[in-house]
Amino acid sequence: MARFEKGDKVFEITSADGRYATEQRKHLREGWTRVADPRCEVPLGAEPINPTLEEALRADPHDLGAALVYADWLQQQGHPRGALIAVQHRLSATPRDAALVDAERKIIEDAGDSLISKPLLAHLAILRGNQEIALSRNLFDGGTITSITASSARR
């Protein structure tokens, strides 16, 4: 479920709706604000927001320069996602660099809820049959959340 507000208006759409992604993008472009649905979401807290940089990313999701500027800004705000983007960008050029792989793993482990919320992890665990859930190998390059076993998570 995605919930948006604009003034006193509320728009909701479920992921079962075939227009889910399109409608979310449309409403964001039209000035709606994505809000936590109090019936099923827990607010994540103080997430750094920079509307100008986020608009640049929405306008061209493949703009590497915009992504790296955003990563730099996030690092200045002290958010671990910035460091993760920077490390994964370097990993995209040298995927076998053991030091970078270790740096990526440490960022993810140290970040805790800053990268993915506990409610989302719990939801995914239910959907995945209670397997351990972890971030995919490369979020920088369009990765997704995937399930893995405990043994493969501790390589």
PDB file of C-alpha atoms in Angstrom:
ATOM      1  CA  MET A   1       0.000   0.000   0.000  1.00  0.00           C
ATOM      2  CA  ALA A   2       1.276   3.451  -0.872  1.00  0.00           C
ATOM      3  CA  ARG A   3      -0.341   6.487   0.727  1.00  0.00           C
ATOM      4  CA  PHE A   4       0.042  10.070  -0.522  1.00  0.00           C
ATOM      5  CA  GLU A   5      -1.269  13.368   0.802  1.00  0.00           C
ATOM      6  CA  LYS A   6      -1.701  16.771  -0.801  1.00  0.00           C
ATOM      7  CA  GLY A   7      -3.367  19.321   1.428  1.00  0.00           C
ATOM      8  CA  ASP A   8      -6.416  17.573   2.849  1.00  0.00           C
ATOM      9  CA  LYS A   9      -6.581  15.040   0.000  1.00  0.00           C
ATOM     10  CA  VAL A  10      -5.388  11.433   0.410  1.00  0.00           C
ATOM     11  CA  PHE A  11      -4.553   8.972  -2.383  1.00  0.00           C
ATOM     12  CA  GLU A  12      -3.904   5.282  -1.724  1.00  0.00           C
ATOM     13  CA  ILE A  13      -2.961   2.469  -4.060  1.00  0.00           C
ATOM     14  CA  THR A  14      -2.055  -1.150  -3.413  1.00  0.00           C
ATOM     15  CA  SER A  15       0.807  -3.058  -4.968  1.00  0.00           C
ATOM     16  CA  ALA A  16      -1.777  -5.432  -6.481  1.00  0.00           C
ATOM     17  CA  ASP A  17      -2.889  -2.591  -8.782  1.00  0.00           C
ATOM     18  CA  GLY A  18      -1.099  -2.773 -12.141  1.00  0.00           C
ATOM     19  CA  ARG A  19      -0.664   1.016 -12.080  1.00  0.00           C
ATOM     20  CA  TYR A  20       1.165   0.977  -8.725  1.00  0.00           C
ATOM     21  CA  ALA A  21       4.593   2.290  -9.830  1.00  0.00           C
ATOM     22  CA  THR A  22       3.198   4.622 -12.489  1.00  0.00           C
ATOM     23  CA  GLU A  23       0.702   6.213 -10.106  1.00  0.00           C
ATOM     24  CA  GLN A  24       3.344   6.702  -7.421  1.00  0.00           C
ATOM     25  CA  ARG A  25       5.653   8.525  -9.852  1.00  0.00           C
ATOM     26  CA  LYS A  26       2.742  10.582 -11.206  1.00  0.00           C
ATOM     27  CA  HIS A  27       1.614  11.708  -7.767  1.00  0.00           C
ATOM     28  CA  LEU A  28       5.153  12.620  -6.689  1.00  0.00           C
ATOM     29  CA  ARG A  29       5.600  14.699  -9.875  1.00  0.00           C
ATOM     30  CA  GLU A  30       2.303  16.459  -9.118  1.00  0.00           C
ATOM     31  CA  GLY A  31       3.482  17.550  -5.665  1.00  0.00           C
ATOM     32  CA  TRP A  32       1.895  14.850  -3.510  1.00  0.00           C
ATOM     33  CA  THR A  33       3.861  13.693  -0.465  1.00  0.00           C
ATOM     34  CA  ARG A  34       4.396   9.986   0.263  1.00  0.00           C
ATOM     35  CA  VAL A  35       3.434   9.389   3.894  1.00  0.00           C
ATOM     36  CA  ALA A  36       3.514   6.363   6.156  1.00  0.00           C
ATOM     37  CA  ASP A  37       0.183   4.604   6.294  1.00  0.00           C
ATOM     38  CA  PRO A  38      -0.550   4.449  10.038  1.00  0.00           C
ATOM     39  CA  ARG A  39      -2.517   1.214   9.540  1.00  0.00           C
ATOM     40  CA  CYS A  40       0.472  -0.771   8.276  1.00  0.00           C
ATOM     41  CA  GLU A  41       3.724   1.269   8.320  1.00  0.00           C
ATOM     42  CA  VAL A  42       6.026   2.520  11.035  1.00  0.00           C
ATOM     43  CA  PRO A  43       7.679   5.896  10.318  1.00  0.00           C
ATOM     44  CA  LEU A  44      11.426   5.529   9.827  1.00  0.00           C
ATOM     45  CA  GLY A  45      12.324   8.765  11.579  1.00  0.00           C
ATOM     46  CA  ALA A  46      14.766  11.425  10.503  1.00  0.00           C
ATOM     47  CA  GLU A  47      15.523  10.441   6.924  1.00  0.00           C
ATOM     48  CA  PRO A  48      17.590  13.180   5.244  1.00  0.00           C
ATOM     49  CA  ILE A  49      15.653  14.826   2.428  1.00  0.00           C
ATOM     50  CA  ASN A  50      16.957  17.056  -0.353  1.00  0.00           C
ATOM     51  CA  PRO A  51      14.101  17.751  -2.788  1.00  0.00           C
ATOM     52  CA  THR A  52      16.400  19.210  -5.468  1.00  0.00           C
ATOM     53  CA  LEU A  53      18.713  16.186  -5.565  1.00  0.00           C
ATOM     54  CA  GLU A  54      15.820  13.747  -5.324  1.00  0.00           C
ATOM     55  CA  GLU A  55      14.045  15.458  -8.233  1.00  0.00           C
ATOM     56  CA  ALA A  56      17.222  15.128 -10.330  1.00  0.00           C
ATOM     57  CA  LEU A  57      17.274  11.387  -9.587  1.00  0.00           C
ATOM     58  CA  ARG A  58      13.584  11.004 -10.448  1.00  0.00           C
ATOM     59  CA  ALA A  59      14.042  12.964 -13.675  1.00  0.00           C
ATOM     60  CA  ASP A  60      16.835  10.653 -14.855  1.00  0.00           C
ATOM     61  CA  PRO A  61      17.337   7.540 -12.692  1.00  0.00           C
ATOM     62  CA  HIS A  62      20.325   6.528 -14.846  1.00  0.00           C
ATOM     63  CA  ASP A  63      22.265   9.777 -14.264  1.00  0.00           C
ATOM     64  CA  LEU A  64      25.397   8.525 -12.533  1.00  0.00           C
ATOM     65  CA  GLY A  65      26.562  12.047 -11.726  1.00  0.00           C
ATOM     66  CA  ALA A  66      23.309  12.878  -9.927  1.00  0.00           C
ATOM     67  CA  ALA A  67      23.526   9.625  -7.945  1.00  0.00           C
ATOM     68  CA  LEU A  68      27.085  10.374  -6.837  1.00  0.00           C
ATOM     69  CA  VAL A  69      26.234  13.960  -5.871  1.00  0.00           C
ATOM     70  CA  TYR A  70      23.317  12.580  -3.863  1.00  0.00           C
ATOM     71  CA  ALA A  71      25.642  10.019  -2.239  1.00  0.00           C
ATOM     72  CA  ASP A  72      28.083  12.787  -1.304  1.00  0.00           C
ATOM     73  CA  TRP A  73      25.268  14.865   0.174  1.00  0.00           C
ATOM     74  CA  LEU A  74      23.994  11.867   2.172  1.00  0.00           C
ATOM     75  CA  GLN A  75      27.502  11.300   3.542  1.00  0.00           C
ATOM     76  CA  GLN A  76      27.650  14.954   4.619  1.00  0.00           C
ATOM     77  CA  GLN A  77      24.375  14.355   6.488  1.00  0.00           C
ATOM     78  CA  GLY A  78      25.902  11.315   8.196  1.00  0.00           C
ATOM     79  CA  HIS A  79      23.543   8.840   6.510  1.00  0.00           C
ATOM     80  CA  PRO A  80      25.117   5.437   5.700  1.00  0.00           C
ATOM     81  CA  ARG A  81      23.274   5.151   2.380  1.00  0.00           C
ATOM     82  CA  GLY A  82      25.678   7.739   0.946  1.00  0.00           C
ATOM     83  CA  ALA A  83      28.725   5.647   1.820  1.00  0.00           C
ATOM     84  CA  LEU A  84      26.981   2.539   0.513  1.00  0.00           C
ATOM     85  CA  ILE A  85      26.242   4.179  -2.855  1.00  0.00           C
ATOM     86  CA  ALA A  86      29.865   5.379  -3.138  1.00  0.00           C
ATOM     87  CA  VAL A  87      31.309   1.957  -2.292  1.00  0.00           C
ATOM     88  CA  GLN A  88      28.927   0.153  -4.625  1.00  0.00           C
ATOM     89  CA  HIS A  89      29.796   2.579  -7.412  1.00  0.00           C
ATOM     90  CA  ARG A  90      33.462   1.669  -6.966  1.00  0.00           C
ATOM     91  CA  LEU A  91      32.514  -2.022  -6.787  1.00  0.00           C
ATOM     92  CA  SER A  92      30.739  -1.754 -10.136  1.00  0.00           C
ATOM     93  CA  ALA A  93      34.153  -1.040 -11.688  1.00  0.00           C
ATOM     94  CA  THR A  94      36.118  -3.550  -9.572  1.00  0.00           C
ATOM     95  CA  PRO A  95      33.654  -6.185  -8.306  1.00  0.00           C
ATOM     96  CA  ARG A  96      36.363  -8.515  -6.977  1.00  0.00           C
ATOM     97  CA  ASP A  97      38.048  -5.913  -4.765  1.00  0.00           C
ATOM     98  CA  ALA A  98      38.028  -7.652  -1.378  1.00  0.00           C
ATOM     99  CA  ALA A  99      38.547  -4.423   0.561  1.00  0.00           C
ATOM    100  CA  LEU A 100      35.508  -2.840  -1.106  1.00  0.00           C
ATOM    101  CA  VAL A 101      33.402  -5.962  -0.518  1.00  0.00           C
ATOM    102  CA  ASP A 102      34.376  -5.841   3.162  1.00  0.00           C
ATOM    103  CA  ALA A 103      33.627  -2.100   3.327  1.00  0.00           C
ATOM    104  CA  GLU A 104      30.198  -2.700   1.779  1.00  0.00           C
ATOM    105  CA  ARG A 105      29.412  -5.493   4.255  1.00  0.00           C
ATOM    106  CA  LYS A 106      30.510  -3.330   7.204  1.00  0.00           C
ATOM    107  CA  ILE A 107      28.356  -0.386   6.081  1.00  0.00           C
ATOM    108  CA  ILE A 108      25.303  -2.649   5.801  1.00  0.00           C
ATOM    109  CA  GLU A 109      25.945  -4.346   9.141  1.00  0.00           C
ATOM    110  CA  ASP A 110      26.636  -1.077  10.985  1.00  0.00           C
ATOM    111  CA  ALA A 111      23.714   0.806   9.440  1.00  0.00           C
ATOM    112  CA  GLY A 112      20.978  -1.341  10.924  1.00  0.00           C
ATOM    113  CA  ASP A 113      17.562   0.270  10.461  1.00  0.00           C
ATOM    114  CA  SER A 114      18.998   3.243   8.548  1.00  0.00           C
ATOM    115  CA  LEU A 115      19.055   1.225   5.317  1.00  0.00           C
ATOM    116  CA  ILE A 116      16.014  -0.975   5.774  1.00  0.00           C
ATOM    117  CA  SER A 117      13.418  -0.869   8.512  1.00  0.00           C
ATOM    118  CA  LYS A 118      12.700  -3.690  10.914  1.00  0.00           C
ATOM    119  CA  PRO A 119       8.999  -3.697   9.961  1.00  0.00           C
ATOM    120  CA  LEU A 120       9.953  -4.222   6.311  1.00  0.00           C
ATOM    121  CA  LEU A 121      12.421  -6.965   7.225  1.00  0.00           C
ATOM    122  CA  ALA A 122       9.734  -8.663   9.317  1.00  0.00           C
ATOM    123  CA  HIS A 123       7.242  -8.389   6.459  1.00  0.00           C
ATOM    124  CA  LEU A 124       9.724  -9.880   3.989  1.00  0.00           C
ATOM    125  CA  ALA A 125      10.571 -12.682   6.427  1.00  0.00           C
ATOM    126  CA  ILE A 126       6.894 -13.607   6.537  1.00  0.00           C
ATOM    127  CA  LEU A 127       6.695 -13.576   2.752  1.00  0.00           C
ATOM    128  CA  ARG A 128       9.892 -15.593   2.369  1.00  0.00           C
ATOM    129  CA  GLY A 129       9.032 -18.345   4.842  1.00  0.00           C
ATOM    130  CA  ASN A 130      11.155 -16.940   7.680  1.00  0.00           C
ATOM    131  CA  GLN A 131      14.435 -17.247   5.799  1.00  0.00           C
ATOM    132  CA  GLU A 132      17.075 -14.700   6.703  1.00  0.00           C
ATOM    133  CA  ILE A 133      16.686 -11.560   4.605  1.00  0.00           C
ATOM    134  CA  ALA A 134      19.577  -9.443   3.382  1.00  0.00           C
ATOM    135  CA  LEU A 135      20.242  -6.677   0.914  1.00  0.00           C
ATOM    136  CA  SER A 136      21.220  -7.788  -2.557  1.00  0.00           C
ATOM    137  CA  ARG A 137      24.841  -7.779  -3.614  1.00  0.00           C
ATOM    138  CA  ASN A 138      24.646  -4.415  -5.365  1.00  0.00           C
ATOM    139  CA  LEU A 139      21.977  -1.841  -4.550  1.00  0.00           C
ATOM    140  CA  PHE A 140      23.882   0.786  -6.556  1.00  0.00           C
ATOM    141  CA  ASP A 141      23.243  -1.101  -9.781  1.00  0.00           C
ATOM    142  CA  GLY A 142      19.497  -1.590  -9.341  1.00  0.00           C
ATOM    143  CA  GLY A 143      19.693  -4.419  -6.823  1.00  0.00           C
ATOM    144  CA  THR A 144      16.770  -5.590  -4.767  1.00  0.00           C
ATOM    145  CA  ILE A 145      16.073  -7.116  -1.403  1.00  0.00           C
ATOM    146  CA  THR A 146      16.594 -10.852  -1.577  1.00  0.00           C
ATOM    147  CA  SER A 147      16.402 -13.762   0.796  1.00  0.00           C
ATOM    148  CA  ILE A 148      19.538 -15.707   1.646  1.00  0.00           C
ATOM    149  CA  THR A 149      20.394 -18.442   4.062  1.00  0.00           C
ATOM    150  CA  ALA A 150      22.286 -17.740   7.254  1.00  0.00           C
ATOM    151  CA  SER A 151      25.360 -19.615   6.020  1.00  0.00           C
ATOM    152  CA  SER A 152      25.690 -17.629   2.787  1.00  0.00           C
ATOM    153  CA  ALA A 153      25.157 -14.340   4.660  1.00  0.00           C
ATOM    154  CA  ARG A 154      28.289 -14.904   6.715  1.00  0.00           C
ATOM    155  CA  ARG A 155      30.689 -15.689   3.863  1.00  0.00           C
TER     156      ARG A 155
END
